[in-house]
Amino acid sequence: MQMSYPNGLKYTKEHEWIKIEGSVATIGITKYAIDQLGDIVYLDLPKVGASFKAGVNFGTVESVKTVSDLYMPVSCKITEINQTAIDSPDCLAEDAYSKGWLVKVEVENIPADLLSASEYENYIKGGN
Amino acid sequence: MSLPVEEKLKLTPLFEEHLALNGKMVPFAGWNMPVQYTGVVDEHKAVRNSVGIFDVSHMGEIIVTGRGALDYLQGLVSNDVAKLQIGQAQYSALCYENGTLVDDIIIYRRGFDSFFICINASNIEKDFAWFKERCPKQGVHLENVSDDYAQIAIQGPKSRELIAKVVDVKITELAYYHFTEGKVLGVPAIIARTGYTGELGYEVYLPASAAAKIWRGLLQVGHEYSVKPCGLGARDTLRLEVGYLLYGNDMDNTTSALECGLGWVTKFEKNNFVGKEALLKQKEEGLIRKLVAFEMQDRAIGRHGYKVYASSEGENSIGNVTSGCPAPTVGKNIGLAYVNQAYSKLGSQIWIEIRGEKKPALVVKKPFFVHGSAQG
């Protein structure tokens, strides 16, 4: 069974996860967020080459009923988008932390307030 | 991404049942309602293929009785209430003087002078005040019984087989848009062959105190038909596939009964009713805009509030989307939108602005899904 919040990742209070490997990072949304949204049917992701500051809106994820904004966890430049996720958004629910990644980026700056797995889990449960 | 924040909301008598079934609760029209249990698409398909049950206890009910009841209602609503037989239900518009909508309602005729009216959850106080203001001093008695009644909708091709097992009346011959009064699992109820899904279905009005017992009983008895509890999410995708309107989205106090396509329940041949004059004038002069059905030609989804344009470069909006979602049975992204009359013809190309980009859509015929079992 897939772990709810893998330890090697960092998290945001807006429910994105980020896997930082040197100057490169992979970004997705957490299993918790996916469960809250229900059937994900459409992803709107930025183009390769676009630059974002940490905390700004970089795309949207749509379920049958709702549209939710995605917020960039780090300041970065997009190097790759997950075409498989765009073509079959189902893969987010199947595999949120691997097959269901959204974008890969070249990291420019990492904010200090990213959460660890246990901090995120605590946050979801309503703790501090 | 951001998730919605909880508000202080009203609860239906089935709230505990929803929690027990892991229903995902969301705010809707001031109520805390289940949007889904197992998933919108899963529940949608259950209703199209077998049977689903919905808690619609948030809807309101008004009782109108007395020797003046028929005349009073005739002067208030757009449809011809005199045509309504005892035991029959009728969909109607409730208009303001200018022809825009107070609400859309279903009137059930229980006796010669006795009517039961189902109204929208978000409009309960407003509608009852509207009814009261226009009520004659004598001869008509009004009662807002919204808190006394729970309502459960049982919808899907297997709904008749399921309901037949829990009622003490002959249900198999109940015709579309007719109702009967009997007992459901021993509890007195109004059992109507109405619904909001395009499928064969029943809407059952019950005493609020008995709602949980009936809900559990329906799930138990319906097990052999794979009955599923369904949330507001599936209710919305099901109703949109068959082109039914939602008050507050597709119509409100800014849209006229004719613009949103309720001309079929607007009976100009009957004596005066509130809004008749304005609507007649609008009919003679022609409509400036109309509610149309559209199908996206792109993978994006046109949703409530998005602007509509005449071309991909167009700068002036020609209308706005009122409802939109992926349609699970049809397999397309569909919706309803108000557009200028010139773009309302079937086959018209329109463009919907989605996060700054204009995406192509076509005006198509309603309903999107035509093979429902509702009238079979």
Coordinates of C-alpha atoms in Angstrom, one line a residue, chain B residues 72-371:
Chain B
Y72 CA -54.6 31.6 -5.4
L73 CA -52.0 29.3 -6.9
Q74 CA -53.3 30.0 -10.4
G75 CA -52.5 33.7 -9.8
L76 CA -49.1 32.9 -8.4
V77 CA -47.4 30.3 -10.7
S78 CA -46.8 30.1 -14.4
N79 CA -48.2 26.7 -15.2
D80 CA -51.9 25.8 -15.4
V81 CA -52.7 24.4 -11.9
A82 CA -56.4 23.7 -12.9
K83 CA -55.1 21.0 -15.3
L84 CA -53.6 19.2 -12.4
Q85 CA -55.6 16.1 -11.3
I86 CA -55.7 14.9 -7.7
G87 CA -52.6 12.5 -7.4
Q88 CA -50.7 14.4 -10.1
A89 CA -47.6 16.5 -9.9
Q90 CA -46.7 19.6 -12.0
Y91 CA -43.5 21.5 -12.6
S92 CA -43.9 25.3 -12.6
A93 CA -42.1 28.6 -12.5
L94 CA -42.7 31.1 -9.7
C95 CA -42.0 34.5 -11.3
Y96 CA -41.6 38.1 -10.2
E97 CA -43.6 40.8 -11.9
N98 CA -40.8 41.4 -14.4
G99 CA -40.8 37.7 -15.4
T100 CA -37.6 36.7 -13.6
L101 CA -37.6 33.7 -11.3
V102 CA -38.4 33.6 -7.6
D103 CA -38.0 29.8 -7.8
D104 CA -38.9 26.7 -9.8
I105 CA -41.2 24.4 -7.9
I106 CA -43.2 21.1 -8.1
I107 CA -46.9 21.3 -7.1
Y108 CA -48.6 18.1 -5.9
R109 CA -52.4 18.1 -5.9
R110 CA -53.5 16.0 -2.9
G111 CA -57.2 17.0 -2.9
F112 CA -59.6 19.4 -4.6
D113 CA -58.4 22.2 -2.3
S114 CA -55.2 20.7 -1.1
F115 CA -51.7 21.2 -2.5
F116 CA -48.2 20.2 -1.4
I117 CA -45.3 22.2 -2.9
C118 CA -41.7 21.3 -3.1
I119 CA -39.3 24.3 -3.3
N120 CA -35.5 24.8 -3.4
A121 CA -33.5 24.7 -0.2
S122 CA -31.8 28.0 -0.8
N123 CA -35.2 29.7 -1.3
I124 CA -37.3 28.4 1.6
E125 CA -37.7 31.7 3.6
K126 CA -37.9 33.9 0.4
D127 CA -40.5 31.7 -1.2
F128 CA -42.7 31.4 1.9
A129 CA -42.6 35.2 2.4
W130 CA -43.6 35.5 -1.3
F131 CA -46.5 33.1 -0.8
K132 CA -47.6 34.9 2.4
E133 CA -47.5 38.4 0.9
R134 CA -49.9 37.4 -1.9
C135 CA -52.2 35.2 0.2
P136 CA -55.8 36.3 0.5
K137 CA -57.0 37.1 4.0
Q138 CA -59.6 34.3 3.9
G139 CA -60.0 31.0 2.2
V140 CA -56.4 30.0 1.9
H141 CA -54.2 28.4 4.6
L142 CA -50.4 28.3 4.2
E143 CA -47.9 26.3 6.1
N144 CA -44.2 26.0 5.8
V145 CA -43.5 22.4 6.8
S146 CA -39.9 22.3 5.6
D147 CA -38.6 21.3 9.0
D148 CA -41.1 18.5 9.4
Y149 CA -40.4 16.7 6.2
A150 CA -37.3 14.7 5.1
Q151 CA -37.1 13.8 1.4
I152 CA -35.3 10.8 -0.1
A153 CA -34.9 10.4 -3.9
I154 CA -34.7 6.8 -5.2
Q155 CA -33.5 6.9 -8.8
G156 CA -32.4 4.5 -11.5
P157 CA -33.9 1.7 -13.7
K158 CA -34.1 -0.6 -10.7
S159 CA -35.8 2.0 -8.4
R160 CA -39.3 0.5 -9.1
E161 CA -38.2 -3.0 -8.0
L162 CA -36.6 -1.5 -4.9
I163 CA -39.5 0.7 -3.8
A164 CA -42.1 -2.0 -4.5
K165 CA -40.4 -4.0 -1.7
V166 CA -40.8 -1.3 1.0
V167 CA -44.3 0.2 0.3
D168 CA -47.8 -0.9 1.2
V169 CA -49.4 0.5 -2.0
K170 CA -49.4 -0.7 -5.6
I171 CA -46.5 1.2 -7.0
T172 CA -46.0 -0.6 -10.4
E173 CA -48.8 1.4 -12.1
L174 CA -47.9 4.8 -10.8
A175 CA -47.4 7.0 -13.9
Y176 CA -44.7 9.6 -14.5
Y177 CA -45.3 12.8 -12.6
H178 CA -48.0 11.2 -10.4
F179 CA -47.9 10.4 -6.7
T180 CA -49.6 8.2 -4.1
E181 CA -49.8 8.3 -0.3
G182 CA -49.0 5.2 1.6
K183 CA -46.5 3.7 4.0
V184 CA -42.7 3.2 3.4
L185 CA -41.4 0.6 5.8
G186 CA -44.4 1.3 8.0
V187 CA -44.0 5.1 8.0
P188 CA -46.7 7.4 6.3
A189 CA -45.2 9.1 3.2
I190 CA -46.0 10.8 0.0
I191 CA -44.4 8.7 -2.8
A192 CA -44.0 10.6 -6.1
R193 CA -42.8 9.3 -9.4
T194 CA -40.6 12.4 -10.0
G195 CA -36.9 13.0 -10.0
Y196 CA -34.0 15.0 -11.2
T197 CA -31.8 12.4 -13.0
G198 CA -33.6 11.4 -16.2
E199 CA -34.1 7.9 -14.9
L200 CA -37.1 6.1 -13.6
G201 CA -37.4 7.2 -10.0
Y202 CA -39.3 8.2 -6.9
E203 CA -39.2 11.0 -4.5
V204 CA -40.4 10.1 -1.0
Y205 CA -41.6 12.8 1.5
L206 CA -41.4 11.5 5.1
P207 CA -41.6 12.7 8.7
A208 CA -38.1 14.0 9.5
S209 CA -38.1 11.8 12.6
A210 CA -38.3 8.6 10.5
A211 CA -35.8 9.5 7.9
A212 CA -32.8 7.6 9.3
K213 CA -34.8 4.4 9.7
I214 CA -36.1 4.6 6.1
W215 CA -32.6 5.5 4.7
R216 CA -31.1 2.5 6.4
G217 CA -34.0 0.3 5.3
L218 CA -33.6 1.3 1.6
L219 CA -29.9 0.5 1.7
Q220 CA -30.6 -2.9 3.2
V221 CA -33.4 -3.9 1.0
G222 CA -31.6 -2.4 -2.1
H223 CA -28.5 -4.5 -1.5
E224 CA -29.6 -7.0 -4.2
Y225 CA -29.7 -4.2 -6.8
S226 CA -26.3 -2.8 -5.6
V227 CA -28.0 0.4 -4.4
K228 CA -25.6 3.2 -3.7
P229 CA -26.0 6.3 -1.6
C230 CA -25.4 9.2 -3.9
G231 CA -24.3 12.7 -3.2
L232 CA -24.9 16.2 -4.6
G233 CA -22.0 15.7 -7.1
A234 CA -23.7 12.9 -8.9
R235 CA -27.1 14.7 -8.6
D236 CA -25.5 17.6 -10.5
T237 CA -23.9 15.6 -13.3
L238 CA -27.0 13.5 -13.7
R239 CA -29.3 16.5 -14.0
L240 CA -27.0 18.3 -16.3
E241 CA -26.8 15.4 -18.7
V242 CA -30.6 15.5 -19.1
G243 CA -30.6 19.3 -19.3
Y244 CA -32.5 20.1 -16.1
L245 CA -31.9 23.5 -14.6
L246 CA -30.5 24.3 -11.2
Y247 CA -31.9 27.4 -9.4
G248 CA -29.1 29.7 -8.4
N249 CA -26.9 28.5 -11.3
D250 CA -29.0 28.4 -14.5
M251 CA -31.8 30.7 -13.4
D252 CA -32.4 33.3 -10.7
N253 CA -34.0 36.7 -10.1
T254 CA -32.0 38.1 -13.1
T255 CA -33.2 35.6 -15.7
S256 CA -36.6 35.4 -17.2
A257 CA -38.7 32.2 -17.4
L258 CA -38.5 32.4 -21.2
E259 CA -34.8 33.1 -21.4
C260 CA -34.0 29.9 -19.4
G261 CA -36.3 27.8 -21.5
L262 CA -39.3 27.5 -19.1
G263 CA -41.7 28.6 -21.8
W264 CA -43.2 25.1 -21.7
V265 CA -44.5 25.7 -18.2
T266 CA -45.6 29.3 -18.9
K267 CA -49.3 29.2 -19.9
F268 CA -50.2 32.5 -21.4
E269 CA -53.7 31.3 -22.2
K270 CA -54.7 31.2 -18.5
N271 CA -55.8 34.2 -16.6
N272 CA -53.4 36.6 -15.0
F273 CA -50.4 35.3 -13.0
V274 CA -47.5 37.1 -11.5
G275 CA -45.1 38.0 -14.4
K276 CA -47.5 37.2 -17.2
E277 CA -47.5 40.7 -18.7
A278 CA -43.7 41.1 -18.7
L279 CA -43.2 37.6 -20.2
L280 CA -45.8 38.2 -22.9
K281 CA -44.1 41.4 -23.9
Q282 CA -40.8 39.6 -24.0
K283 CA -42.3 36.9 -26.1
E284 CA -43.7 39.4 -28.6
E285 CA -40.5 41.5 -28.8
G286 CA -38.2 38.5 -29.0
L287 CA -35.6 37.3 -26.6
I288 CA -32.2 39.1 -26.4
R289 CA -30.4 36.0 -24.9
K290 CA -31.2 32.4 -24.3
L291 CA -29.9 29.5 -22.2
V292 CA -28.3 27.0 -24.6
A293 CA -26.6 23.7 -24.2
F294 CA -22.9 23.4 -25.2
E295 CA -20.3 20.7 -25.7
M296 CA -16.6 21.5 -25.3
Q297 CA -14.5 20.7 -28.3
D298 CA -11.4 20.8 -26.1
R299 CA -10.5 18.8 -23.0
A300 CA -11.0 21.8 -20.8
I301 CA -14.2 22.2 -18.8
G302 CA -16.4 25.3 -19.1
R303 CA -17.8 26.0 -15.6
H304 CA -20.3 28.3 -13.9
G305 CA -19.3 31.9 -14.3
Y306 CA -16.9 31.5 -17.2
K307 CA -17.4 34.1 -20.0
V308 CA -18.5 33.2 -23.6
Y309 CA -17.2 34.8 -26.7
A310 CA -18.1 34.8 -30.4
S311 CA -14.6 34.1 -31.6
S312 CA -11.2 33.1 -30.3
E313 CA -10.1 36.7 -30.6
G314 CA -13.3 38.2 -29.5
E315 CA -13.1 41.0 -26.9
N316 CA -16.7 41.5 -26.0
S317 CA -18.3 38.7 -24.1
I318 CA -21.6 37.3 -25.6
G319 CA -22.7 35.5 -22.5
N320 CA -21.7 33.3 -19.6
V321 CA -21.7 29.7 -18.5
T322 CA -24.1 28.7 -15.8
S323 CA -23.3 25.0 -15.3
G324 CA -20.6 22.8 -16.7
C325 CA -19.0 19.5 -15.9
P326 CA -17.6 16.3 -17.5
A327 CA -20.6 14.1 -18.3
P328 CA -19.9 10.5 -17.2
T329 CA -22.5 8.8 -19.4
V330 CA -21.9 10.9 -22.5
G331 CA -18.2 11.0 -22.2
K332 CA -17.9 14.7 -23.1
N333 CA -17.5 18.0 -21.3
I334 CA -20.9 19.7 -21.3
G335 CA -22.7 22.7 -20.0
L336 CA -25.3 25.4 -20.1
A337 CA -24.7 29.0 -21.0
Y338 CA -26.6 32.2 -21.7
V339 CA -25.7 33.6 -25.1
N340 CA -27.0 36.4 -27.3
Q341 CA -29.8 35.2 -29.4
A342 CA -27.6 35.4 -32.6
Y343 CA -25.4 32.6 -31.2
S344 CA -28.1 30.4 -29.8
K345 CA -28.8 28.3 -32.9
L346 CA -27.8 24.7 -32.9
G347 CA -24.4 24.2 -34.3
S348 CA -23.2 27.7 -33.4
Q349 CA -19.5 27.9 -32.6
I350 CA -18.8 29.7 -29.3
W351 CA -15.6 30.2 -27.3
I352 CA -15.4 29.9 -23.5
E353 CA -12.7 31.7 -21.6
I354 CA -11.0 29.3 -19.2
R355 CA -8.2 30.9 -17.1
G356 CA -7.4 33.4 -19.8
E357 CA -7.6 31.2 -22.8
K358 CA -10.6 30.9 -25.2
K359 CA -11.5 27.2 -25.8
P360 CA -13.9 26.1 -28.5
A361 CA -17.4 24.8 -27.8
L362 CA -20.5 24.0 -29.9
V363 CA -24.2 24.9 -29.2
V364 CA -26.0 21.5 -29.2
K365 CA -29.4 20.1 -28.6
K366 CA -30.7 19.4 -25.1
P367 CA -30.7 16.9 -23.5
F368 CA -27.2 15.6 -23.8
F369 CA -28.3 12.2 -22.6
V370 CA -31.5 10.9 -24.2
H371 CA -31.9 7.3 -23.2

